[in-house]
Coordinates of C-alpha atoms and ligand atoms in Angstrom, one line a residue:
X1 CA 20.6 30.9 1.8
X2 CA 17.6 31.1 -0.5
X3 CA 15.4 33.9 -1.0
X4 CA 12.3 34.3 1.1
X5 CA 9.4 33.2 -1.0
X6 CA 5.4 34.8 -0.4
X7 CA 4.0 31.9 1.5
X8 CA 2.6 29.4 -1.1
X9 CA -0.9 29.3 -1.7
X10 CA -1.4 26.3 -4.1
X11 CA 0.0 22.6 -3.2
X12 CA 0.5 19.2 -5.3
X13 CA 1.5 16.0 -3.2
X14 CA 3.0 13.2 -5.4
X15 CA 3.0 9.9 -3.7
X16 CA 4.9 6.8 -4.9
X17 CA 5.6 3.2 -3.5
X18 CA 2.9 1.7 -1.3
X19 CA -0.5 2.5 0.1
X20 CA 0.9 3.6 3.5
X21 CA 2.5 6.3 1.1
X22 CA -0.7 7.0 -0.5
X23 CA -2.6 7.4 3.1
X24 CA 0.3 10.0 4.5
X25 CA 0.2 11.9 0.8
X26 CA -3.8 12.4 1.5
X27 CA -2.9 13.4 5.5
X28 CA -0.3 16.1 4.2
X29 CA -2.9 16.9 1.6
X30 CA -5.3 17.8 4.5
X31 CA -3.0 19.7 6.9
X32 CA -1.8 21.8 3.9
X33 CA -5.4 22.7 3.1
X34 CA -5.7 23.5 6.8
X35 CA -3.0 25.6 6.4
X36 CA -5.3 28.0 3.4
X37 CA -3.4 26.2 0.7
X38 CA -5.5 25.0 -2.5
X39 CA -4.9 22.6 -4.3
X40 CA -3.3 23.1 -7.6
X41 CA -5.6 22.7 -10.8
X42 CA -4.9 19.8 -13.1
X43 CA -2.0 20.6 -15.3
X44 CA -1.5 24.2 -13.4
X45 CA 2.1 24.7 -11.8
X46 CA 1.8 24.5 -8.1
X47 CA 3.6 26.9 -5.8
X48 CA 4.4 23.7 -3.4
X49 CA 5.1 20.6 -4.4
X50 CA 5.6 17.9 -2.1
X51 CA 7.1 14.6 -3.4
X52 CA 6.5 11.4 -1.3
X53 CA 9.0 9.2 -2.2
X54 CA 9.6 5.3 -2.1
X55 CA 12.9 3.7 -1.6
X56 CA 11.4 -0.1 -1.6
X57 CA 13.8 -0.9 -4.8
X58 CA 16.6 0.6 -7.3
X59 CA 16.9 4.1 -8.8
X60 CA 14.3 5.5 -6.1
X61 CA 16.7 8.3 -5.1
X62 CA 18.0 9.0 -9.0
X63 CA 14.5 9.4 -9.5
X64 CA 13.8 11.6 -7.0
X65 CA 16.5 13.9 -8.7
X66 CA 15.6 14.1 -12.0
X67 CA 11.6 14.9 -10.5
X68 CA 13.4 17.7 -8.8
X69 CA 15.2 18.7 -12.1
X70 CA 11.3 18.7 -14.0
X71 CA 10.3 20.8 -11.8
X72 CA 12.6 23.9 -12.6
X73 CA 10.3 26.2 -14.9
X74 CA 11.0 28.0 -18.0
X75 CA 12.3 31.3 -16.0
X76 CA 14.6 29.3 -14.1
X77 CA 12.8 29.2 -11.0
X78 CA 11.2 26.4 -9.0
X79 CA 8.2 25.4 -6.8
X80 CA 8.9 25.4 -3.0
X81 CA 9.9 21.5 -2.7
X82 CA 9.4 19.4 -0.1
X83 CA 11.0 15.8 -0.5
X84 CA 8.9 13.5 1.9
X85 CA 8.9 9.5 2.4
X86 CA 11.3 6.7 2.8
X87 CA 14.3 8.3 0.4
X88 CA 13.6 11.8 2.1
X89 CA 14.2 9.7 5.6
X90 CA 17.1 7.3 4.5
X91 CA 19.4 10.1 1.8
X92 CA 17.4 13.2 3.7
X93 CA 20.9 14.9 3.8
X94 CA 22.5 13.6 0.5
X95 CA 19.2 15.5 -0.9
X96 CA 20.0 18.7 0.9
X97 CA 23.6 18.6 -0.3
X98 CA 22.9 17.6 -3.7
X99 CA 19.8 19.2 -4.4
X100 CA 19.9 23.1 -3.7
X101 CA 15.9 23.2 -4.9
X102 CA 14.5 21.2 -2.1
X103 CA 13.5 23.7 0.9
X104 CA 12.4 20.9 3.2
X105 CA 12.9 17.3 3.9
X106 CA 10.5 15.1 6.2
X107 CA 10.3 11.7 7.2
X108 CA 7.3 9.6 7.1
X109 CA 7.3 9.8 11.0
X110 CA 7.4 13.8 11.3
X111 CA 5.6 15.2 8.4
X112 CA 2.7 16.6 11.2
X113 CA 5.4 19.2 11.6
X114 CA 4.9 20.2 7.8
X115 CA 3.2 23.7 9.0
X116 CA 5.9 25.1 11.2
X117 CA 8.7 23.7 8.4
X118 CA 6.7 25.5 5.4
X119 CA 6.7 28.8 7.4
X120 CA 10.7 28.5 7.8
X121 CA 11.1 27.4 4.3
X122 CA 8.8 30.4 3.0
X123 CA 11.2 32.4 5.3
X124 CA 14.1 31.2 3.2
X125 CA 15.2 28.5 5.1
X126 CA 16.0 24.9 4.6
X127 CA 14.5 22.2 6.9
X128 CA 15.2 18.8 7.3
X129 CA 12.8 16.4 9.9
X130 CA 13.6 12.9 10.0
X131 CA 12.5 12.3 13.4
X132 CA 10.9 9.5 14.7
X133 CA 9.5 11.0 17.5
X134 CA 7.8 9.2 20.5
X135 CA 4.4 10.9 20.2
X136 CA 2.2 9.9 17.3
X137 CA 2.0 12.4 14.5
X138 CA -1.6 10.5 13.8
X139 CA -3.0 13.3 17.0
X140 CA -1.6 16.3 15.7
X141 CA -3.3 15.4 12.0
X142 CA -6.4 17.1 11.4
X143 CA -9.8 15.1 11.8
X144 CA -10.8 13.3 8.5
X145 CA -13.3 15.4 6.2
X146 CA -12.8 14.0 3.0
X147 CA -12.9 10.4 1.1
X148 CA -13.7 8.4 -2.4
X149 CA -15.9 5.4 -2.3
X150 CA -12.9 3.4 -0.9
X151 CA -10.5 4.9 1.8
X152 CA -7.5 3.8 3.1
X153 CA -7.0 4.1 7.4
X154 CA -3.3 3.2 8.4
X155 CA -4.0 1.1 11.5
X156 CA 0.0 0.0 12.0
X157 CA 3.3 1.4 11.1
X158 CA 6.9 0.3 11.3
X159 CA 8.2 -3.2 10.9
X160 CA 10.5 -5.0 13.4
X161 CA 11.4 -8.3 11.1
X162 CA 14.1 -7.3 9.0
X163 CA 13.8 -9.1 6.0
X164 CA 17.6 -9.1 5.0
X165 CA 16.6 -7.3 1.5
X166 CA 14.6 -4.5 3.0
X167 CA 14.7 -1.0 3.7
X168 CA 11.3 -0.8 5.7
X169 CA 12.5 -1.2 8.9
X170 CA 15.5 1.9 8.6
X171 CA 13.2 4.1 7.2
X172 CA 9.6 3.3 8.9
X173 CA 11.1 2.6 12.1
X174 CA 9.7 -0.1 14.6
X175 CA 6.5 -1.5 14.6
X176 CA 3.8 0.8 16.2
X177 CA -0.4 0.3 16.2
X178 CA -2.3 3.0 16.6
X179 CA -5.2 3.0 19.2
X180 CA -8.3 1.2 18.6
X181 CA -10.8 4.1 19.7
X182 CA -8.5 6.7 17.4
X183 CA -9.0 4.2 14.5
X184 CA -13.1 3.8 14.8
X185 CA -13.2 7.5 15.4
X186 CA -11.2 7.7 11.9
X187 CA -13.2 5.1 10.3
X188 CA -16.6 6.7 11.4
X189 CA -15.4 10.1 9.9
X190 CA -14.5 8.8 6.8
X191 CA -17.7 6.8 6.3
X192 CA -19.5 10.4 7.5
X193 CA -17.1 11.2 4.4
X194 CA -18.8 8.9 2.2
X195 CA -16.1 6.0 2.2
X196 CA -18.0 2.4 1.5
X197 CA -15.0 0.7 1.8
X198 CA -12.0 1.1 4.3
X199 CA -8.3 -0.8 3.9
X200 CA -7.2 -1.1 6.9
X201 CA -2.9 -0.6 6.2
X202 CA 0.0 -1.5 7.8
X203 CA 3.8 -2.8 6.8
X204 CA 2.5 -5.8 8.7
X205 CA -1.0 -4.9 9.2
X206 CA -1.8 -8.1 10.9
X207 CA 0.7 -7.5 13.8
X208 CA -2.0 -5.3 14.5
X209 CA -2.7 -5.5 18.6
X210 CA -4.2 -2.9 21.0
X211 CA -7.0 -3.3 23.9
X212 CA -10.6 -2.9 22.6
X213 CA -13.0 -0.3 24.6
X214 CA -13.6 -2.4 27.2
X215 CA -10.0 -2.8 27.8
X216 CA -9.6 -6.4 26.6
X217 CA -6.3 -7.3 24.8
X218 CA -7.3 -7.0 20.8
X219 CA -6.1 -8.6 17.4
X220 CA -7.1 -7.3 14.0
X221 CA -9.6 -9.7 13.9
X222 CA -11.3 -7.7 16.7
X223 CA -10.8 -4.2 15.2
X224 CA -12.5 -5.7 12.1
X225 CA -15.4 -7.0 13.8
X226 CA -15.6 -3.9 15.7
X227 CA -15.8 -1.9 12.1
X228 CA -18.1 -4.0 10.7
X229 CA -20.8 -2.8 12.9
X230 CA -20.4 0.4 11.2
X231 CA -23.8 0.7 9.5
X232 CA -23.0 2.4 6.1
X233 CA -19.5 0.6 6.1
X234 CA -20.3 -2.1 3.2
X235 CA -16.4 -3.8 2.8
X236 CA -13.6 -4.4 5.0
X237 CA -10.3 -5.1 3.4
X238 CA -6.9 -5.3 4.9
X239 CA -3.2 -5.3 3.3
X240 CA 0.0 -6.1 3.6
X241 CA 0.1 -8.9 6.3
X242 CA 2.9 -11.1 7.1
X243 CA 2.7 -15.0 7.8
X244 CA 3.8 -15.0 10.6
X245 CA 1.1 -12.9 11.9
X246 CA -1.8 -14.5 10.5
X247 CA -3.5 -15.8 13.9
X248 CA -6.6 -18.6 14.0
X249 CA -8.8 -15.4 15.2
X250 CA -8.0 -13.4 11.8
X251 CA -8.3 -16.4 9.6
X252 CA -11.7 -17.5 11.4
X253 CA -12.9 -13.9 10.7
X254 CA -12.8 -14.8 6.9
X255 CA -15.2 -17.6 7.5
X256 CA -17.4 -15.2 9.9
X257 CA -17.4 -11.8 9.0
X258 CA -19.4 -11.0 6.1
X259 CA -18.4 -7.3 5.0
X260 CA -14.0 -8.7 5.2
X261 CA -14.0 -9.2 1.4
X262 CA -12.8 -12.5 0.1
X263 CA -9.0 -11.1 -0.4
X264 CA -5.9 -12.3 1.0
X265 CA -2.7 -10.5 -0.1
X266 CA 0.3 -12.8 1.9
X267 CA 3.4 -12.2 0.7
X268 CA 5.8 -15.2 0.6
X269 CA 8.5 -13.8 -1.5
X270 CA 9.9 -17.3 -2.7
X271 CA 9.5 -21.1 -3.1
X272 CA 12.7 -22.3 -1.8
X273 CA 13.1 -22.5 2.2
X274 CA 16.8 -22.1 2.2
X275 CA 16.4 -18.8 0.3
X276 CA 13.7 -18.0 2.8
X277 CA 15.9 -18.5 5.5
X278 CA 18.3 -16.4 3.9
X279 CA 15.9 -13.7 3.8
X280 CA 15.4 -14.0 7.2
X281 CA 11.7 -14.5 6.7
X282 CA 10.8 -16.9 9.6
X283 CA 8.2 -19.1 7.6
X284 CA 8.8 -22.2 5.6
X285 CA 7.1 -22.9 2.2
X286 CA 5.5 -25.4 3.6
X287 CA 4.1 -23.4 6.6
X288 CA 3.1 -20.8 4.0
X289 CA 0.4 -23.3 2.2
X290 CA -1.2 -24.7 5.2
X291 CA -2.1 -21.2 6.1
X292 CA -3.4 -20.5 2.6
X293 CA -5.0 -24.4 3.2
X294 CA -6.7 -23.3 6.5
X295 CA -8.0 -19.8 4.7
X296 CA -9.4 -21.4 1.9
X297 CA -11.0 -24.2 4.1
X298 CA -12.9 -21.1 5.8
X299 CA -13.4 -19.1 2.5
X300 CA -13.5 -21.1 -0.4
X301 CA -13.6 -18.4 -2.9
X302 CA -11.1 -16.4 -1.4
X303 CA -8.8 -14.5 -3.9
X304 CA -5.2 -15.0 -2.9
X305 CA -2.5 -12.4 -3.9
X306 CA 1.2 -12.3 -3.0
X307 CA 4.6 -10.7 -3.3
X308 CA 7.9 -12.2 -4.9
X309 CA 11.6 -11.2 -5.6
X310 CA 13.3 -13.3 -7.8
X311 CA 17.4 -13.2 -7.6
X312 CA 17.7 -13.2 -4.2
X313 CA 21.6 -13.4 -3.8
X314 CA 22.8 -17.1 -4.0
X315 CA 19.2 -18.4 -5.8
X316 CA 19.9 -21.2 -7.7
X317 CA 17.9 -22.3 -10.7
X318 CA 16.6 -25.4 -9.1
X319 CA 15.6 -23.0 -6.4
X320 CA 13.8 -20.6 -8.5
X321 CA 11.7 -23.7 -10.0
X322 CA 10.7 -24.0 -6.4
X323 CA 8.9 -20.9 -6.8
X324 CA 7.1 -21.5 -9.9
X325 CA 6.1 -24.5 -8.2
X326 CA 4.4 -23.0 -5.3
X327 CA 2.8 -20.6 -8.1
X328 CA 1.7 -23.9 -10.0
X329 CA 0.1 -25.5 -6.5
X330 CA -1.6 -22.0 -5.5
X331 CA -3.1 -20.2 -8.3
X332 CA -3.2 -16.8 -7.3
X333 CA -5.9 -14.4 -8.3
X334 CA -2.8 -11.9 -8.8
X335 CA 0.5 -11.3 -7.3
X336 CA 3.5 -8.6 -7.6
X337 CA 6.8 -10.0 -8.8
X338 CA 10.2 -8.1 -8.4
X339 CA 13.5 -8.4 -9.3
X340 CA 15.8 -8.4 -6.2
X341 CA 17.2 -5.0 -5.9
X342 CA 20.3 -4.5 -3.3
X343 CA 19.6 -1.9 -1.4
X344 CA 22.2 0.5 0.7
X345 CA 22.7 -1.1 4.2
X346 CA 21.0 -4.3 4.4
X347 CA 22.6 -7.5 5.0
X348 CA 21.7 -9.1 1.6
X349 CA 23.5 -5.9 -0.2
X350 CA 26.7 -7.8 0.8
X351 CA 25.9 -10.9 0.4
X352 CA 28.2 -13.1 -1.9
X353 CA 26.5 -14.7 -4.8
X354 CA 24.6 -11.5 -6.3
X355 CA 22.7 -12.6 -9.0
X356 CA 23.3 -11.3 -13.1
X357 CA 20.7 -9.3 -14.5
X358 CA 20.2 -11.4 -17.7
X359 CA 19.4 -14.2 -15.2
X360 CA 16.9 -12.2 -13.1
X361 CA 15.7 -10.5 -16.2
X362 CA 14.9 -14.4 -17.2
X363 CA 13.4 -15.9 -14.0
X364 CA 11.0 -12.9 -14.0
X365 CA 9.6 -13.3 -17.3
X366 CA 9.1 -16.5 -16.3
X367 CA 7.2 -16.0 -12.9
X368 CA 5.0 -13.5 -14.4
X369 CA 3.9 -15.7 -17.5
X370 CA 2.8 -17.9 -14.4
X371 CA 1.5 -15.4 -12.6
X372 CA -0.4 -13.6 -15.7
X373 CA -1.8 -17.0 -16.7
X374 CA -3.3 -17.5 -13.2
X375 CA -4.7 -14.3 -13.3
X376 CA -6.4 -14.8 -16.7
X377 CA -8.2 -17.9 -15.4
X378 CA -9.3 -16.3 -12.6
X379 CA -10.7 -13.5 -14.1
X380 CA -12.0 -15.9 -16.3
X381 CA -13.8 -18.3 -13.7
X382 CA -15.8 -15.6 -12.4
X383 CA -17.5 -15.1 -15.5
X384 CA -21.0 -16.1 -15.3
X385 CA -21.1 -15.1 -11.7
X386 CA -23.2 -12.7 -10.0
X387 CA -22.0 -9.9 -7.3
X388 CA -21.5 -6.2 -6.4
X389 CA -19.4 -4.1 -7.4
X390 CA -18.6 -0.8 -5.4
X391 CA -18.5 2.0 -7.7
X392 CA -15.3 4.0 -7.4
X393 CA -15.2 6.4 -10.6
X394 CA -16.3 7.2 -13.9
X395 CA -15.4 5.0 -16.5
X396 CA -13.6 6.6 -20.0
X397 CA -16.7 6.6 -21.6
X398 CA -20.3 8.3 -21.0
X399 CA -22.4 5.9 -19.2
X400 CA -20.0 3.8 -18.2
X401 CA -18.6 3.3 -14.3
X402 CA -15.7 1.9 -13.0
X403 CA -15.9 -0.5 -9.9
X404 CA -14.4 -3.4 -7.7
X405 CA -15.5 -7.2 -7.3
X406 CA -15.3 -8.4 -3.4
X407 CA -12.2 -10.3 -5.4
X408 CA -10.6 -6.7 -6.0
X409 CA -11.0 -7.3 -9.6
X410 CA -11.6 -4.1 -11.7
X411 CA -15.5 -4.4 -13.2
X412 CA -16.3 -2.1 -16.1
X413 CA -20.2 -1.7 -15.8
X414 CA -22.5 0.0 -18.3
X415 CA -24.7 2.0 -15.9
X416 CA -25.2 5.3 -14.6
X417 CA -25.1 5.1 -10.8
X418 CA -23.5 7.8 -8.5
X419 CA -20.0 6.8 -6.8
X420 CA -19.9 4.9 -3.8
X421 CA -23.0 2.7 -5.6
X422 CA -23.0 -1.4 -4.6
X423 CA -24.2 -2.4 -7.8
X424 CA -25.3 -5.6 -8.3
X425 CA -24.2 -7.0 -11.7
X426 CA -23.0 -10.7 -13.5
X427 CA -19.8 -10.5 -15.0
X428 CA -19.8 -11.0 -18.4
X429 CA -16.2 -11.2 -20.0
X430 CA -12.8 -11.3 -18.3
X431 CA -9.5 -10.2 -19.1
X432 CA -6.4 -10.3 -18.0
X433 CA -6.4 -7.3 -15.8
X434 CA -9.9 -6.5 -15.7
X435 CA -13.6 -7.6 -16.3
X436 CA -17.1 -6.6 -18.0
X437 CA -19.6 -6.6 -16.3
X438 CA -23.6 -6.0 -16.2
X439 CA -25.9 -4.5 -14.2
X440 CA -29.0 -6.5 -12.9
X441 CA -31.8 -4.4 -13.4
X442 CA -34.2 -4.3 -10.3
X443 CA -32.0 -6.3 -7.8
X444 CA -30.2 -3.2 -6.7
X445 CA -30.8 -2.0 -3.2
Ligands
SAH501 N1 5.7 -5.9 4.5 C1 5.5 -6.4 3.3 C2 5.9 -5.7 2.1 C3 6.4 -4.7 2.2 S1 7.6 -4.0 0.6 C4 5.9 -8.0 3.8 O1 6.4 -7.8 4.7 O2 5.7 -8.9 2.9 C5 6.5 -4.8 -0.5 C6 7.5 -5.9 -1.3 O3 8.2 -5.4 -2.0 C7 8.0 -6.8 -0.7 O4 6.9 -7.8 -0.2 C8 9.2 -7.5 -1.8 O5 8.4 -8.5 -2.3 C9 9.4 -6.6 -2.3 N2 10.7 -6.1 -2.0 C10 11.0 -5.5 -0.8 N3 12.6 -5.3 -0.9 C11 12.7 -5.9 -2.0 C12 14.6 -5.5 -2.3 N4 15.2 -5.0 -2.1 N5 14.2 -5.6 -4.2 C13 13.0 -6.4 -4.7 N6 12.2 -6.2 -4.2 C14 12.0 -6.0 -2.7
SF4_502 FE1 10.2 -5.6 4.7 FE2 10.4 -8.3 5.6 FE3 9.1 -6.0 6.9 FE4 8.2 -6.8 4.8 S1 8.2 -7.9 7.1 S2 8.5 -4.7 5.6 S3 9.5 -7.5 3.6 S4 11.3 -6.3 6.4
F3S503 FE1 8.1 2.6 -0.4 FE2 8.5 3.1 2.0 FE3 6.2 2.2 1.3 S1 10.3 1.9 0.9 S2 6.7 0.8 0.1 S3 7.1 3.9 0.4 S4 7.1 1.8 3.2

């Protein structure tokens, strides 16, 4: 058993992976702050380090071990190390066995237990909690008190879809929706703390369902419509969505709710129906394209985004060409693309026809060329437009701020305004990943 250590005074939380992990990392930081710990200063050593890990693709676990190794100090000692997130859930026992420096392993549904785990760990114990308790961690977490201009709010967790390549249903558990009132309360708190934009999060956020304040059945669109009534909340976004849960109501909301931003991240994964079926995606390329048409009909300027996997087992060149054709027909504003990575315990990992690394590299390159071309074209097409950016950060140079357009593009603006300002700008230049804009003096409220 490792020796007892004085209770930690400072902490650092490092989050990897999706936005839900970022949300969880923030909530863990709030919990630790409530225990009297303070965040370690930039570049300084922390007494407690939480590695909030992601297991979605290759080398996730190796990365955790090398991160743990790097935390070793010159005198051979280590901070108190906690491994959290999806690698903790999937490989907690192995981590405890292989990495003696780790004192705590905590899964994504159990991190509200961190304070008690911390006192056990300080007493010299090594503790693991990867339970998926029936009671929700959200009720046990402190109330939100801090927020940037743009905040995340997890409304739904887990996944019941079991795409054959994906670990999420195993690491995050079954789909649950948080109750309506808890979400309205958390949103109000975030807005009071300075949030002007809230992004509703879930592994399948559009599968959110619940009962509204009057006890009527509601979907994500109902929740969005109610949140839009918060006067100081200017913008609402949501991600990530599944095509099967894209309801008529949610599509209609894109045409009707002014605060719902014109951006939709809807992963398709592949353009071939045979591959989609083998992935257990339960939508076809055609049904996906029809959905996108419907959304564009109600919100013609909507920026579309998606996720792609190249080199799924058995994918032929002709099937990959169907993915390229789908990209060509949609012209995404931005998208994420990945090489297929076999994940232990998923059905696709043992399928025949695993694709050679060089073939995957080549397909990924060709797909990314097409996506980059479309992203640049989208950015260039916004040049000359007037719009509002939400100022989120100071820029690299004095007198510069960074903000987001309604279409989720990053914009650099020469302006001396506070974080959280909604700034009226004209877009003057569009590059591959960001835009330049100028303030429209005298227009901003
Ligand atoms: N719930 C979302 C996405 C969750 S994971 C959805 O259903 O679309 C984020 C993305 O990681 C996925 O959309 C997929 O493109 C990618 N991904 C998931 N598992 C993967 C794997 N085994 N190999 C490569 N990419 C993967
Ligand atoms: Fe993974 Fe599929 Fe669930 Fe998305 S829908 S989290 S890709 S299993
Ligand atoms: Fe990664 Fe878990 Fe998110 S595997 S993508 S951190 S749900």
